[in-house]
mmCIF file of C-alpha atoms in Angstrom:
data_model
loop_
_atom_site.group_PDB
_atom_site.id
_atom_site.type_symbol
_atom_site.label_atom_id
_atom_site.label_comp_id
_atom_site.label_asym_id
_atom_site.label_seq_id
_atom_site.Cartn_x
_atom_site.Cartn_y
_atom_site.Cartn_z
ATOM 1 C CA SER C 1 107.640 167.231 -47.292
ATOM 2 C CA SER C 2 105.663 164.492 -45.567
ATOM 3 C CA LEU C 3 102.009 163.811 -45.136
ATOM 4 C CA GLU C 4 100.788 162.947 -41.670
ATOM 5 C CA ILE C 5 97.436 161.364 -41.045
ATOM 6 C CA PRO C 6 95.899 161.672 -37.598
ATOM 7 C CA SER C 7 94.778 158.431 -36.014
ATOM 8 C CA GLU C 8 92.868 157.383 -32.952
ATOM 9 C CA TYR C 9 94.601 157.279 -29.582
ATOM 10 C CA VAL C 10 95.518 153.730 -28.581
ATOM 11 C CA LYS C 11 96.057 153.184 -24.871
ATOM 12 C CA GLY C 12 98.785 150.572 -24.607
ATOM 13 C CA GLN C 13 102.440 150.049 -25.476
ATOM 14 C CA THR C 14 104.511 149.826 -28.596
ATOM 15 C CA LEU C 15 105.712 146.413 -29.671
ATOM 16 C CA ARG C 16 109.256 147.732 -29.235
ATOM 17 C CA ASP C 17 108.634 148.541 -25.566
ATOM 18 C CA ILE C 18 107.017 145.149 -24.944
ATOM 19 C CA ILE C 19 110.003 143.336 -26.462
ATOM 20 C CA LYS C 20 112.448 145.544 -24.555
ATOM 21 C CA VAL C 21 110.823 144.639 -21.222
ATOM 22 C CA ASN C 22 109.794 141.011 -21.851
ATOM 23 C CA GLY C 23 112.252 139.792 -24.465
ATOM 24 C CA ALA C 24 111.309 137.897 -27.606
ATOM 25 C CA LEU C 25 107.656 137.069 -28.174
ATOM 26 C CA SER C 26 106.412 133.497 -28.082
ATOM 27 C CA GLN C 27 105.504 131.998 -31.440
ATOM 28 C CA ARG C 28 101.793 132.352 -30.600
ATOM 29 C CA ASP C 29 102.126 136.036 -29.661
ATOM 30 C CA CYS C 30 104.265 136.743 -32.714
ATOM 31 C CA GLU C 31 101.619 135.143 -34.940
ATOM 32 C CA GLN C 32 98.869 137.254 -33.331
ATOM 33 C CA VAL C 33 100.840 140.467 -33.736
ATOM 34 C CA MET C 34 101.719 139.738 -37.353
ATOM 35 C CA LEU C 35 98.117 138.857 -38.230
ATOM 36 C CA GLY C 36 96.984 142.160 -36.712
ATOM 37 C CA VAL C 37 99.666 144.117 -38.573
ATOM 38 C CA LEU C 38 98.920 142.388 -41.872
ATOM 39 C CA ASN C 39 95.175 142.963 -41.488
ATOM 40 C CA ALA C 40 95.787 146.648 -40.759
ATOM 41 C CA LEU C 41 98.122 146.984 -43.746
ATOM 42 C CA ASP C 42 95.644 145.199 -46.014
ATOM 43 C CA TYR C 43 92.883 147.575 -44.966
ATOM 44 C CA SER C 44 95.012 150.704 -45.303
ATOM 45 C CA HIS C 45 96.297 149.609 -48.729
ATOM 46 C CA ARG C 46 92.720 149.037 -49.923
ATOM 47 C CA MET C 47 91.975 152.599 -48.773
ATOM 48 C CA GLY C 48 94.942 153.914 -50.787
ATOM 49 C CA ILE C 49 97.213 154.540 -47.794
ATOM 50 C CA ILE C 50 100.749 153.186 -47.745
ATOM 51 C CA HIS C 51 102.678 153.137 -44.461
ATOM 52 C CA ARG C 52 106.367 153.569 -45.188
ATOM 53 C CA ASP C 53 107.758 153.055 -41.694
ATOM 54 C CA ILE C 54 106.628 149.672 -40.342
ATOM 55 C CA LYS C 55 108.718 148.830 -37.285
ATOM 56 C CA PRO C 56 108.129 147.661 -33.702
ATOM 57 C CA GLY C 57 108.187 151.259 -32.445
ATOM 58 C CA ASN C 58 105.219 152.086 -34.710
ATOM 59 C CA ILE C 59 103.093 149.054 -33.815
ATOM 60 C CA MET C 60 100.749 149.729 -30.914
ATOM 61 C CA ILE C 61 99.445 146.902 -28.755
ATOM 62 C CA SER C 62 96.332 148.036 -26.905
ATOM 63 C CA GLU C 63 95.617 147.135 -23.300
ATOM 64 C CA GLN C 64 93.056 144.665 -24.655
ATOM 65 C CA GLY C 65 95.697 142.905 -26.741
ATOM 66 C CA VAL C 66 96.011 142.412 -30.472
ATOM 67 C CA ASP C 67 92.718 143.243 -32.201
ATOM 68 C CA GLY C 68 91.057 142.990 -28.784
ATOM 69 C CA ILE C 69 91.496 139.192 -28.792
ATOM 70 C CA ASP C 70 93.570 138.881 -25.637
ATOM 71 C CA LYS C 71 96.659 140.216 -23.938
ATOM 72 C CA LEU C 72 100.095 139.012 -24.950
ATOM 73 C CA ASP C 73 101.459 136.231 -22.698
#
């Protein structure tokens, strides 16, 4: 059996869809995405939650960009 945890709705696209449409990310965008992912994983791990399926299809990029900083180029 699996445990599912509900999360807030994020209006945006998955990283997979962004890469599919735009191709590879620039180094700057890749760094921003990875920092956001690592910050989220750090927080969830401190809360005792382990995500076992990290992949581009499970990484949401909001319309405001990564962590609300700016949109991806």
